CSV table of C-alpha atoms and ligand atoms in Angstrom, one decimal:
chain,number,residue,atom,x,y,z
V,1,UNK,CA,0.1,0.0,0.1
V,2,UNK,CA,1.2,3.5,-0.8
V,3,UNK,CA,-0.8,6.5,-0.4
V,4,UNK,CA,0.0,10.0,-2.0
V,5,UNK,CA,-2.0,13.1,-1.1
V,6,UNK,CA,-1.9,15.8,-3.8
V,7,UNK,CA,-2.2,18.8,-1.2
V,8,UNK,CA,-2.2,22.5,-0.7
V,9,UNK,CA,-1.2,23.6,2.9
V,10,UNK,CA,-3.6,26.3,3.2
V,11,UNK,CA,-6.8,24.3,2.0
V,12,UNK,CA,-9.1,23.1,4.6
V,13,UNK,CA,-10.4,20.3,2.3
V,14,UNK,CA,-6.9,18.8,2.1
V,15,UNK,CA,-6.5,19.3,5.6
V,16,UNK,CA,-9.5,17.0,6.4
V,17,UNK,CA,-7.7,14.1,4.9
V,18,UNK,CA,-4.2,14.9,6.8
V,19,UNK,CA,-6.5,14.9,9.9
V,20,UNK,CA,-8.1,11.4,9.3
V,21,UNK,CA,-4.9,9.8,8.4
V,22,UNK,CA,-3.2,11.2,11.3
V,23,UNK,CA,-5.9,9.9,13.5
V,24,UNK,CA,-5.7,6.5,11.7
V,25,UNK,CA,-1.8,6.6,12.1
V,26,UNK,CA,-1.5,6.0,8.3
V,27,UNK,CA,1.7,6.7,6.4
V,28,UNK,CA,1.4,8.6,3.3
V,29,UNK,CA,3.3,11.0,0.8
V,30,UNK,CA,2.6,14.4,0.0
V,31,UNK,CA,2.9,16.0,-3.4
V,32,UNK,CA,2.4,19.7,-3.0
V,33,UNK,CA,0.4,21.6,-5.5
V,34,UNK,CA,0.8,25.1,-6.1
V,35,UNK,CA,-3.1,26.1,-5.9
V,36,UNK,CA,-2.2,29.6,-5.2
V,37,UNK,CA,-0.7,31.7,-7.0
V,38,UNK,CA,0.3,28.9,-9.3
V,39,UNK,CA,-3.0,27.3,-10.1
V,40,UNK,CA,-1.6,24.1,-10.6
V,41,UNK,CA,-5.1,22.6,-9.8
V,42,UNK,CA,-6.1,23.8,-13.6
V,43,UNK,CA,-3.0,22.4,-15.2
V,44,UNK,CA,-3.3,19.6,-17.6
V,45,UNK,CA,-1.3,17.0,-15.3
V,46,UNK,CA,-3.6,17.6,-12.3
V,47,UNK,CA,-6.9,17.8,-14.6
V,48,UNK,CA,-6.1,14.2,-15.9
V,49,UNK,CA,-6.4,12.9,-12.2
V,50,UNK,CA,-9.5,15.2,-11.5
V,51,UNK,CA,-11.2,16.8,-14.4
V,52,UNK,CA,-13.1,19.1,-12.0
V,53,UNK,CA,-9.7,20.8,-11.0
V,54,UNK,CA,-10.4,20.5,-7.4
V,55,UNK,CA,-8.3,19.5,-4.5
V,56,UNK,CA,-7.6,17.1,-2.9
V,57,UNK,CA,-6.9,14.1,-4.8
V,58,UNK,CA,-5.6,11.0,-3.0
V,59,UNK,CA,-3.8,8.1,-4.8
V,60,UNK,CA,-3.9,4.7,-3.1
V,61,UNK,CA,-1.8,2.5,-5.3
V,62,UNK,CA,-3.5,2.6,-8.6
V,63,UNK,CA,-6.5,4.1,-7.4
V,64,UNK,CA,-7.3,7.9,-7.9
V,65,UNK,CA,-9.8,9.5,-5.9
V,66,UNK,CA,-11.2,13.2,-5.5
V,67,UNK,CA,-13.7,15.0,-3.4
V,68,UNK,CA,-12.6,15.3,0.2
V,69,UNK,CA,-15.8,13.7,1.7
V,70,UNK,CA,-15.6,10.8,-0.5
V,71,UNK,CA,-12.1,10.2,0.3
V,72,UNK,CA,-12.8,10.4,4.1
V,73,UNK,CA,-15.3,7.7,3.7
V,74,UNK,CA,-13.0,5.7,1.6
V,75,UNK,CA,-10.0,5.9,4.0
V,76,UNK,CA,-12.3,5.1,7.1
V,77,UNK,CA,-13.8,2.2,5.4
V,78,UNK,CA,-10.5,0.7,4.1
V,79,UNK,CA,-8.2,1.4,7.0
V,80,UNK,CA,-10.1,1.8,10.4
V,81,UNK,CA,-10.2,-1.8,11.7
V,82,UNK,CA,-12.5,-0.8,14.5
V,83,UNK,CA,-15.0,0.8,12.0
V,84,UNK,CA,-15.6,3.7,14.2
V,85,UNK,CA,-14.8,6.7,11.9
V,86,UNK,CA,-17.4,5.4,9.1
V,87,UNK,CA,-19.6,2.7,10.8
V,88,UNK,CA,-21.6,0.3,8.9
V,89,UNK,CA,-24.8,1.0,10.3
V,90,UNK,CA,-27.3,2.1,7.6
V,91,UNK,CA,-28.8,4.7,9.8
V,92,UNK,CA,-25.4,6.1,10.9
V,93,UNK,CA,-24.2,6.0,7.5
V,94,UNK,CA,-27.2,8.4,6.4
V,95,UNK,CA,-26.5,10.6,9.3
V,96,UNK,CA,-22.6,10.9,8.2
V,97,UNK,CA,-23.5,11.6,4.6
V,98,UNK,CA,-25.9,14.1,5.8
V,99,UNK,CA,-23.2,16.0,7.6
V,100,UNK,CA,-20.8,15.6,4.7
V,101,UNK,CA,-23.2,17.3,2.5
V,102,UNK,CA,-23.3,20.3,5.4
V,103,UNK,CA,-19.5,20.3,5.2
V,104,UNK,CA,-20.0,21.0,1.5
V,105,UNK,CA,-22.3,23.9,2.4
V,106,UNK,CA,-19.8,25.3,4.8
V,107,UNK,CA,-17.2,25.2,2.0
V,108,UNK,CA,-19.6,27.3,-0.3
V,109,UNK,CA,-20.1,29.8,2.4
V,110,UNK,CA,-17.5,29.9,5.1
V,111,UNK,CA,-14.7,28.8,2.9
V,112,UNK,CA,-15.7,30.9,0.0
V,113,UNK,CA,-15.8,34.2,2.0
V,114,UNK,CA,-12.3,33.3,3.2
V,115,UNK,CA,-11.2,32.9,-0.5
V,116,UNK,CA,-13.0,36.3,-1.4
V,117,UNK,CA,-11.2,38.1,1.5
V,118,UNK,CA,-7.8,36.5,1.3
V,119,UNK,CA,-7.1,35.3,-2.1
V,120,UNK,CA,-8.9,37.5,-4.3
V,121,UNK,CA,-11.9,35.4,-5.4
V,122,UNK,CA,-14.7,37.2,-6.9
V,123,UNK,CA,-17.6,35.9,-4.7
V,124,UNK,CA,-20.4,37.9,-3.1
V,125,UNK,CA,-18.9,38.3,0.4
V,126,UNK,CA,-22.0,39.4,2.1
V,127,UNK,CA,-23.8,36.6,0.9
V,128,UNK,CA,-21.5,33.8,1.7
V,129,UNK,CA,-20.9,35.4,5.4
V,130,UNK,CA,-24.8,35.2,5.9
V,131,UNK,CA,-24.9,31.7,4.5
V,132,UNK,CA,-22.1,30.6,7.0
V,133,UNK,CA,-23.9,32.3,9.9
V,134,UNK,CA,-27.2,30.3,9.0
V,135,UNK,CA,-25.4,27.0,9.1
V,136,UNK,CA,-23.4,27.7,12.2
V,137,UNK,CA,-26.7,28.6,13.9
V,138,UNK,CA,-28.1,25.3,13.0
V,139,UNK,CA,-25.0,23.4,14.0
V,140,UNK,CA,-24.8,25.2,17.4
V,141,UNK,CA,-28.5,24.2,18.3
V,142,UNK,CA,-27.6,20.6,16.9
V,143,UNK,CA,-24.8,20.5,19.2
V,144,UNK,CA,-26.6,22.3,22.3
V,145,UNK,CA,-29.3,19.8,22.4
V,146,UNK,CA,-26.8,16.9,21.9
V,147,UNK,CA,-24.7,18.1,24.8
V,148,UNK,CA,-27.9,17.9,27.1
V,149,UNK,CA,-28.5,14.3,25.7
V,150,UNK,CA,-25.0,13.4,26.4
V,151,UNK,CA,-23.9,13.2,22.7
V,152,UNK,CA,-20.7,15.1,22.0
V,153,UNK,CA,-20.4,14.8,18.4
V,154,UNK,CA,-22.4,15.5,15.2
V,155,UNK,CA,-23.6,11.9,14.9
V,156,UNK,CA,-25.2,9.7,17.2
V,157,UNK,CA,-22.2,7.2,17.9
V,158,UNK,CA,-20.3,8.1,21.3
V,159,UNK,CA,-17.2,8.8,19.4
V,160,UNK,CA,-16.2,11.2,16.6
V,161,UNK,CA,-17.0,10.3,12.8
V,162,UNK,CA,-15.8,11.5,9.6
V,163,UNK,CA,-18.7,14.1,9.7
V,164,UNK,CA,-16.9,15.8,12.6
V,165,UNK,CA,-13.6,15.9,10.5
V,166,UNK,CA,-15.6,16.9,7.4
V,167,UNK,CA,-17.2,20.1,9.1
V,168,UNK,CA,-14.2,21.1,11.4
V,169,UNK,CA,-11.7,23.0,9.2
V,170,UNK,CA,-13.9,25.7,7.6
V,171,UNK,CA,-15.7,26.3,10.7
V,172,UNK,CA,-12.2,26.8,12.6
V,173,UNK,CA,-11.0,29.1,9.6
V,174,UNK,CA,-14.3,31.1,9.4
V,175,UNK,CA,-12.8,34.2,11.0
V,176,UNK,CA,-10.5,34.7,8.0
V,177,UNK,CA,-13.7,34.8,5.9
V,178,UNK,CA,-15.1,37.6,8.5
V,179,UNK,CA,-17.4,35.2,10.0
V,180,UNK,CA,-17.1,35.2,13.9
V,181,UNK,CA,-18.1,32.5,16.1
V,182,UNK,CA,-18.8,34.4,19.3
V,183,UNK,CA,-22.6,33.6,19.2
V,184,UNK,CA,-22.1,30.1,18.9
V,185,UNK,CA,-20.6,28.7,22.3
V,186,UNK,CA,-21.8,24.8,21.6
V,187,UNK,CA,-19.9,24.9,18.2
V,188,UNK,CA,-17.0,26.3,19.9
V,189,UNK,CA,-17.0,23.7,22.6
V,190,UNK,CA,-17.2,21.3,19.7
V,191,UNK,CA,-14.4,22.6,18.1
V,192,UNK,CA,-12.4,22.3,21.5
V,193,UNK,CA,-13.5,18.5,21.7
V,194,UNK,CA,-12.4,17.8,18.0
V,195,UNK,CA,-9.0,19.4,19.0
V,196,UNK,CA,-8.6,16.9,21.6
V,197,UNK,CA,-9.1,13.8,19.3
V,198,UNK,CA,-6.1,11.5,19.7
V,199,UNK,CA,-3.7,12.1,16.7
V,200,UNK,CA,-5.0,15.5,16.0
V,201,UNK,CA,-3.0,17.6,14.0
V,202,UNK,CA,-3.0,21.3,13.0
V,203,UNK,CA,-2.8,23.3,9.8
V,204,UNK,CA,-1.6,26.9,9.2
V,205,UNK,CA,-4.3,28.9,10.5
V,206,UNK,CA,-5.6,26.5,13.2
V,207,UNK,CA,-4.0,26.3,16.5
V,208,UNK,CA,-4.1,23.5,19.3
V,209,UNK,CA,-6.9,23.4,21.9
V,210,UNK,CA,-6.2,25.4,24.9
V,211,UNK,CA,-4.7,28.5,23.1
V,212,UNK,CA,-6.0,32.0,22.9
V,213,UNK,CA,-6.7,31.2,19.2
H,1,UNK,CA,-13.4,57.9,3.6
H,2,UNK,CA,-9.9,58.4,5.5
H,3,UNK,CA,-7.5,61.0,4.1
H,4,UNK,CA,-4.3,60.0,2.6
H,5,UNK,CA,-1.2,61.8,4.0
H,6,UNK,CA,1.2,63.4,1.4
H,7,UNK,CA,4.2,60.9,2.1
H,8,UNK,CA,2.0,58.0,1.7
H,9,UNK,CA,0.4,59.6,-1.4
H,10,UNK,CA,3.9,60.1,-3.1
H,11,UNK,CA,5.2,56.5,-2.3
H,12,UNK,CA,5.6,53.7,-4.6
H,13,UNK,CA,2.7,50.9,-3.6
H,14,UNK,CA,2.6,47.4,-4.7
H,15,UNK,CA,-0.6,46.1,-6.4
H,16,UNK,CA,-0.1,42.9,-7.9
H,17,UNK,CA,2.4,40.0,-8.9
H,18,UNK,CA,3.6,40.7,-12.6
H,19,UNK,CA,2.8,37.1,-13.6
H,20,UNK,CA,-0.6,37.2,-12.5
H,21,UNK,CA,-1.6,39.8,-14.6
H,22,UNK,CA,-2.6,38.9,-18.2
H,23,UNK,CA,-1.6,41.2,-21.2
H,24,UNK,CA,-5.1,42.9,-22.4
H,25,UNK,CA,-7.3,41.6,-19.4
H,26,UNK,CA,-8.2,44.0,-16.6
H,27,UNK,CA,-7.6,43.3,-13.0
H,28,UNK,CA,-9.3,45.2,-10.3
H,29,UNK,CA,-7.8,46.2,-6.9
H,30,UNK,CA,-8.2,48.7,-4.0
H,31,UNK,CA,-5.1,50.9,-2.8
H,32,UNK,CA,-5.4,53.4,-0.3
H,33,UNK,CA,-9.3,53.5,-0.5
H,34,UNK,CA,-9.2,54.1,-4.0
H,35,UNK,CA,-10.4,51.8,-6.9
H,36,UNK,CA,-7.8,51.1,-9.3
H,37,UNK,CA,-7.5,49.1,-12.4
H,38,UNK,CA,-4.5,47.5,-14.1
H,39,UNK,CA,-3.4,45.3,-16.9
H,40,UNK,CA,-0.2,44.7,-19.2
H,41,UNK,CA,0.5,46.0,-22.7
H,42,UNK,CA,1.9,43.8,-25.5
H,43,UNK,CA,5.5,44.5,-24.3
H,44,UNK,CA,4.2,43.3,-20.8
H,45,UNK,CA,4.8,46.5,-19.1
H,46,UNK,CA,2.3,47.4,-16.6
H,47,UNK,CA,-0.7,49.9,-17.6
H,48,UNK,CA,-2.4,51.4,-14.2
H,49,UNK,CA,-5.2,53.8,-13.9
H,50,UNK,CA,-8.2,55.0,-11.7
H,51,UNK,CA,-10.9,52.2,-12.3
H,52,UNK,CA,-14.2,53.4,-13.6
H,53,UNK,CA,-16.8,50.9,-14.9
H,54,UNK,CA,-14.4,48.5,-15.9
H,55,UNK,CA,-14.8,44.9,-14.4
H,56,UNK,CA,-12.3,42.5,-13.2
H,57,UNK,CA,-11.9,40.2,-16.2
H,58,UNK,CA,-12.8,42.5,-19.0
H,59,UNK,CA,-10.7,42.6,-22.2
H,60,UNK,CA,-9.2,46.0,-22.9
H,61,UNK,CA,-6.8,47.5,-25.5
H,62,UNK,CA,-4.0,49.0,-23.1
H,63,UNK,CA,-3.3,51.6,-25.7
H,64,UNK,CA,-7.0,53.0,-25.4
H,65,UNK,CA,-6.1,53.9,-21.6
H,66,UNK,CA,-4.7,57.6,-21.7
H,67,UNK,CA,-5.0,58.6,-18.3
H,68,UNK,CA,-2.4,56.5,-16.6
H,69,UNK,CA,-1.3,56.4,-13.0
H,70,UNK,CA,2.9,55.8,-12.6
H,71,UNK,CA,3.7,52.4,-12.9
H,72,UNK,CA,7.0,50.4,-12.4
H,73,UNK,CA,7.8,46.6,-11.9
H,74,UNK,CA,10.1,45.6,-9.6
H,75,UNK,CA,11.0,42.3,-7.5
H,76,UNK,CA,8.3,40.4,-9.7
H,77,UNK,CA,5.7,42.7,-8.8
H,78,UNK,CA,3.8,45.7,-10.2
H,79,UNK,CA,3.8,49.2,-8.3
H,80,UNK,CA,2.2,52.3,-8.6
H,81,UNK,CA,1.3,55.7,-6.8
H,82,UNK,CA,-1.4,58.0,-6.3
H,83,UNK,CA,1.1,61.0,-6.2
H,84,UNK,CA,4.4,61.7,-7.3
H,85,UNK,CA,6.8,58.7,-6.7
H,86,UNK,CA,10.7,58.9,-6.6
H,87,UNK,CA,12.4,57.7,-9.8
H,88,UNK,CA,13.4,54.2,-8.4
H,89,UNK,CA,12.1,51.7,-6.0
H,90,UNK,CA,14.2,51.0,-2.9
H,91,UNK,CA,17.0,48.5,-3.6
H,92,UNK,CA,17.2,44.8,-3.0
H,93,UNK,CA,20.5,44.1,-4.9
H,94,UNK,CA,20.6,40.3,-4.1
H,95,UNK,CA,17.5,39.9,-6.2
H,96,UNK,CA,19.7,40.5,-9.3
H,97,UNK,CA,22.2,37.6,-8.3
H,98,UNK,CA,22.1,35.1,-10.9
H,99,UNK,CA,22.1,32.1,-8.9
H,100,UNK,CA,19.0,32.8,-6.8
H,101,UNK,CA,15.9,31.4,-7.1
H,102,UNK,CA,13.3,34.4,-7.1
H,103,UNK,CA,9.6,33.9,-6.7
H,104,UNK,CA,6.4,35.6,-5.6
H,105,UNK,CA,4.9,33.5,-2.9
H,106,UNK,CA,1.2,34.9,-3.2
H,107,UNK,CA,-0.8,37.9,-2.4
H,108,UNK,CA,-3.0,37.5,0.5
H,109,UNK,CA,-5.5,39.8,1.9
H,110,UNK,CA,-5.4,40.5,5.8
H,111,UNK,CA,-7.7,42.2,8.1
H,112,UNK,CA,-5.3,44.6,9.7
H,113,UNK,CA,-3.2,47.7,8.7
H,114,UNK,CA,-0.3,47.5,6.7
H,115,UNK,CA,2.0,48.7,9.5
H,116,UNK,CA,0.7,46.3,11.9
H,117,UNK,CA,1.8,43.7,9.4
H,118,UNK,CA,5.3,45.1,9.1
H,119,UNK,CA,5.8,45.3,12.9
H,120,UNK,CA,4.7,41.4,13.1
H,121,UNK,CA,7.1,40.6,10.6
H,122,UNK,CA,10.1,42.5,12.6
H,123,UNK,CA,9.1,40.5,15.8
H,124,UNK,CA,11.1,37.6,16.7
H,125,UNK,CA,9.3,36.7,20.0
H,126,UNK,CA,6.5,35.2,18.5
H,127,UNK,CA,8.2,32.4,16.6
H,128,UNK,CA,8.2,29.6,19.3
H,129,UNK,CA,4.6,30.1,20.0
H,130,UNK,CA,3.2,30.7,16.4
H,131,UNK,CA,5.8,28.9,14.2
H,132,UNK,CA,6.3,26.2,16.7
H,133,UNK,CA,8.9,23.5,15.7
H,134,UNK,CA,9.6,25.6,12.4
H,135,UNK,CA,11.1,29.0,13.2
H,136,UNK,CA,11.1,28.5,17.0
H,137,UNK,CA,10.6,26.1,19.8
H,138,UNK,CA,10.2,26.1,23.5
H,139,UNK,CA,12.5,26.4,25.5
H,140,UNK,CA,14.3,28.7,23.2
H,141,UNK,CA,12.1,31.5,23.6
H,142,UNK,CA,14.4,34.3,24.5
H,143,UNK,CA,15.1,37.0,21.9
H,144,UNK,CA,18.5,38.1,22.7
H,145,UNK,CA,20.1,41.7,22.5
H,146,UNK,CA,20.3,43.0,19.0
H,147,UNK,CA,21.0,46.3,17.4
H,148,UNK,CA,18.8,48.9,15.7
H,149,UNK,CA,19.4,51.8,14.1
H,150,UNK,CA,17.7,54.2,11.4
H,151,UNK,CA,20.1,54.7,8.5
H,152,UNK,CA,20.2,58.5,7.6
H,153,UNK,CA,21.6,57.7,4.4
H,154,UNK,CA,19.3,55.2,3.0
H,155,UNK,CA,16.2,56.4,5.0
H,156,UNK,CA,15.4,53.0,6.4
H,157,UNK,CA,15.3,51.0,9.9
H,158,UNK,CA,17.9,48.3,10.3
H,159,UNK,CA,18.0,45.7,12.8
H,160,UNK,CA,21.3,43.7,12.9
H,161,UNK,CA,22.8,40.9,14.9
H,162,UNK,CA,19.3,39.3,15.7
H,163,UNK,CA,19.8,35.8,16.8
H,164,UNK,CA,17.5,32.9,17.3
H,165,UNK,CA,17.5,29.0,17.5
H,166,UNK,CA,15.3,27.8,14.8
H,167,UNK,CA,14.4,24.0,14.5
H,168,UNK,CA,13.9,24.5,10.6
H,169,UNK,CA,14.8,27.7,9.5
H,170,UNK,CA,14.5,27.1,5.9
H,171,UNK,CA,13.0,24.2,3.6
H,172,UNK,CA,16.8,23.4,2.9
H,173,UNK,CA,17.7,23.2,6.7
H,174,UNK,CA,18.3,19.7,8.1
H,175,UNK,CA,18.9,20.3,11.7
H,176,UNK,CA,18.0,23.0,14.2
H,177,UNK,CA,20.5,26.0,14.1
H,178,UNK,CA,21.1,29.3,15.6
H,179,UNK,CA,20.2,31.8,12.6
H,180,UNK,CA,21.1,35.1,12.3
H,181,UNK,CA,18.7,37.7,11.1
H,182,UNK,CA,19.0,41.3,9.6
H,183,UNK,CA,15.8,43.3,9.2
H,184,UNK,CA,15.4,46.3,7.0
H,185,UNK,CA,12.5,48.4,6.7
H,186,UNK,CA,13.3,50.4,3.5
H,187,UNK,CA,9.6,51.7,2.9
H,188,UNK,CA,6.9,52.5,5.5
H,189,UNK,CA,5.0,49.5,4.2
H,190,UNK,CA,7.7,47.2,3.2
H,191,UNK,CA,10.2,44.8,5.2
H,192,UNK,CA,12.9,42.7,3.9
H,193,UNK,CA,14.6,40.1,5.9
H,194,UNK,CA,18.0,38.3,5.5
H,195,UNK,CA,18.9,35.1,7.1
H,196,UNK,CA,21.8,32.7,6.7
H,197,UNK,CA,21.2,30.2,4.1
H,198,UNK,CA,21.5,26.7,5.5
H,199,UNK,CA,23.1,25.7,2.0
H,200,UNK,CA,25.6,28.4,1.8
H,201,UNK,CA,26.2,29.7,5.3
H,202,UNK,CA,28.2,32.8,4.0
H,203,UNK,CA,25.4,34.0,2.2
H,204,UNK,CA,21.9,35.0,2.9
H,205,UNK,CA,18.5,34.1,2.0
H,206,UNK,CA,16.1,37.0,1.2
H,207,UNK,CA,12.6,37.2,2.3
H,208,UNK,CA,10.4,40.3,1.7
H,209,UNK,CA,6.9,41.4,2.5
H,210,UNK,CA,5.3,44.2,0.6
H,211,UNK,CA,2.2,45.5,1.9
H,212,UNK,CA,-0.5,47.1,-0.3
H,213,UNK,CA,-2.6,49.2,2.0
H,214,UNK,CA,-6.2,48.8,0.8
H,215,UNK,CA,-7.9,50.6,3.4
H,216,UNK,CA,-6.7,51.8,7.0
H,217,UNK,CA,-7.6,48.5,8.4
H,218,UNK,CA,-7.0,46.1,5.5
H,219,UNK,CA,-4.1,45.4,3.4
H,220,UNK,CA,-2.7,42.7,0.9
H,221,UNK,CA,0.5,41.0,1.8
H,222,UNK,CA,2.7,40.2,-1.2
H,223,UNK,CA,5.3,37.9,-0.4
H,224,UNK,CA,8.8,37.5,-2.3
H,225,UNK,CA,11.4,34.9,-1.5
H,226,UNK,CA,14.9,35.1,-3.1
H,227,UNK,CA,16.6,32.0,-2.2
H,228,UNK,CA,20.0,30.0,-2.3
H,229,UNK,CA,18.4,26.6,-3.0
H,230,UNK,CA,19.7,24.3,-5.7
H,231,UNK,CA,17.3,21.4,-4.7
H,232,UNK,CA,14.0,22.6,-3.8
H,233,UNK,CA,11.1,23.3,-6.3
H,234,UNK,CA,9.4,26.8,-6.7
H,235,UNK,CA,6.1,24.9,-5.3
H,236,UNK,CA,8.1,23.5,-2.3
H,237,UNK,CA,9.6,26.7,-1.3
H,238,UNK,CA,6.0,28.6,-1.8
H,239,UNK,CA,4.4,25.9,0.3
H,240,UNK,CA,7.0,26.6,3.2
H,241,UNK,CA,6.5,30.3,2.9
H,242,UNK,CA,2.8,30.2,2.8
H,243,UNK,CA,2.8,27.7,6.2
H,244,UNK,CA,4.4,30.3,7.8
H,245,UNK,CA,2.1,33.2,6.6
H,246,UNK,CA,-0.8,31.2,7.3
H,247,UNK,CA,0.3,30.8,10.8
H,248,UNK,CA,0.6,34.6,11.3
H,249,UNK,CA,-2.6,35.5,9.6
H,250,UNK,CA,-5.2,34.8,12.5
H,251,UNK,CA,-2.7,36.4,15.0
H,252,UNK,CA,-2.5,39.6,12.8
H,253,UNK,CA,-6.3,39.8,12.3
H,254,UNK,CA,-6.7,39.4,16.0
H,255,UNK,CA,-4.9,42.6,16.9
H,256,UNK,CA,-6.7,45.4,18.2
H,257,UNK,CA,-6.8,48.1,17.3
H,258,UNK,CA,-6.2,47.3,13.7
H,259,UNK,CA,-4.2,50.5,13.0
H,260,UNK,CA,-0.8,50.9,14.5
H,261,UNK,CA,-0.6,53.1,17.7
H,262,UNK,CA,2.6,55.2,17.1
H,263,UNK,CA,2.5,56.3,20.9
H,264,UNK,CA,5.1,54.2,22.5
H,265,UNK,CA,3.1,54.2,25.9
H,266,UNK,CA,0.2,52.8,24.2
H,267,UNK,CA,0.9,49.3,24.3
H,268,UNK,CA,2.9,46.8,26.6
H,269,UNK,CA,6.6,46.7,26.3
H,270,UNK,CA,6.6,43.1,25.5
H,271,UNK,CA,4.7,43.9,22.0
H,272,UNK,CA,6.6,47.1,21.4
H,273,UNK,CA,10.2,45.8,21.2
H,274,UNK,CA,13.1,47.5,20.2
H,275,UNK,CA,12.7,47.2,16.4
H,276,UNK,CA,9.1,48.1,16.8
H,277,UNK,CA,9.9,51.2,18.7
H,278,UNK,CA,12.3,52.2,16.3
H,279,UNK,CA,9.6,51.5,13.3
H,280,UNK,CA,7.1,53.5,14.9
H,281,UNK,CA,9.1,56.3,15.7
H,282,UNK,CA,10.5,56.5,12.1
H,283,UNK,CA,6.8,56.4,10.7
H,284,UNK,CA,5.9,59.3,13.1
H,285,UNK,CA,8.8,61.3,11.9
H,286,UNK,CA,8.1,60.9,8.5
H,287,UNK,CA,4.5,62.1,9.1
H,288,UNK,CA,2.7,58.8,8.3
H,289,UNK,CA,-0.8,58.9,9.3
H,290,UNK,CA,-2.2,56.5,7.1
H,291,UNK,CA,-3.0,52.9,9.0
H,292,UNK,CA,-1.6,54.4,12.3
H,293,UNK,CA,-3.0,56.0,15.2
H,294,UNK,CA,-0.9,58.9,15.4
H,295,UNK,CA,0.8,60.3,18.8
H,296,UNK,CA,-1.6,62.9,20.3
H,297,UNK,CA,0.2,66.2,19.7
C,301,FE2,FE1,5.4,35.3,11.9
C-alpha cells in the first residue's frame, strides 16, 4: 500500500484528509500542488487526475480518488479496523453523509468568504458570510441539544466520525472570511473536543486546543 | 473615507504580482481606499489607472488607456502611486544575483493595517509560539539583545545581529540551528529580512513582505523569496513560506486596534520591542498617518 496526497497546505479540504490519516496513524506521501498563486489545480497533469480541477486528490496504489468527503469515507472504510470513523450501520451512514453534505455547504459559504477576502476570489462576500452564519446557527443548536442528551459529536455514535472531520476545518477558519463564532458557544465547545481527538494535527491558521486562538 | 497623508501618497505602492496579470485583461484592486484597474500592454509593461466602470476580467486595449497612474515593475511585482513617486524603488541588490531562485509566494488579503503587518514581520518573540517547531521552539524563547538603527543615508530602519534558535530555519535546513537575521524596513509598508542560508552559510536568503494598504484597516501581503537553494522546487519553497504566513494570519487579524498606535506608551513593552519602537518612531517622524494612530500632539 502506498498513499499519496496531492495537497495544498492552506486548503481546509486537504487538511481533512491529513487529519483523518493522522488519527488512523496512516503513512502517506505528500505531493504539494501550487493552488495559489500557481493555479496548478487547473494544469493538464492535475486535470487528468481530477477533471473537476479541485483539491484534494488521493492516490492509493493505482486508485485515484477526489472529493474530500468521498475520500474520508474511503479511508475510514478501508483502514479503520475498528469501523468507528465511518460505521457500517445504515442509519449512521445516512447521518454521516448528511453532515458531509453540510460540510460542502460550509465550503460554499465560510470557505468562499475566506477565498474572497484573502485570495482575491470574486464571490459575493455578504451573501457567503450570511450563509455561513445560517449554518453555524443550526450546528450550534444541534450541538447544544446534543450536549444535553450526552452526545458530544455531530452524529449519534459515542465517538467522532468523518462527519466531525468534514465540518471542522472551515468552521475553524471562518474568521478569515469575516465570520465570527462568538454567538455559537456549543459550536466552539465542539471545536475544542475535535482538537482533543487523539492524533489531532494542526494546519496553518488552526492552533491546538487550549490556546488563545 | 480616510485622508491619505502626502508621504504615503507619493510612495510607490505594490498592487499585484507581475506574472498574475494577463496582457489586455483588466484586474481590479483597491489601494488607499481608491479603486484601481490594471493590465499589461503587448510589451508586458504595466498599465495602471483609476478604475471607472471596468470589471475584473474585462478585455481591454491597453493603448486606449490614456489617463494613467505611474507604474513600475520591481522584484516580480507591479507598483503604482497616487502621487509623485521617486524615480526608483528601494534597492534589494541580491534579487539580481544570477544563481538565486526568485519567486512571488502569493498576495494574501489580511484584515489589519499595513504597518501592523510590518511590525509583526519584525518581531522574533512570536516564533516559538506561532511557528512552533519551524522558526522556533520552547524552551528557546528568549529574544537576545540586537542592534537597531535608522540609517540616515538610506532612510530605512535596520536591525542587525538578531539571533534565534530555529528548528527548521528554511526548507533546505536539516537540523536546528542558531540563525542570524538582519531586518530592513526600506519603505513604510515593506520589510526585507536576511537570514543565513542553510545551504551556503556565508550567504543569506532574502524574504520580503510588501504590503498593499487597501484601507486603513485592511491590506494585501505580497510575499517575495530570493533563495539560495539548488534542490527545492518553486512549489516547495512557496509552500514553506505560505505555511509560515498562514500561521501569522489569524494572529495579525486578532490584533486590536487594527491601526498601529505610534505612541510608544500605548501598548505593553513586550509587544513594542526595540525594532518596533524604532519603526513606530520612524513612521511618526516621516508624518505617516495612514493605517496608524498618530501620537496625540
Ligand atoms: Fe510570523
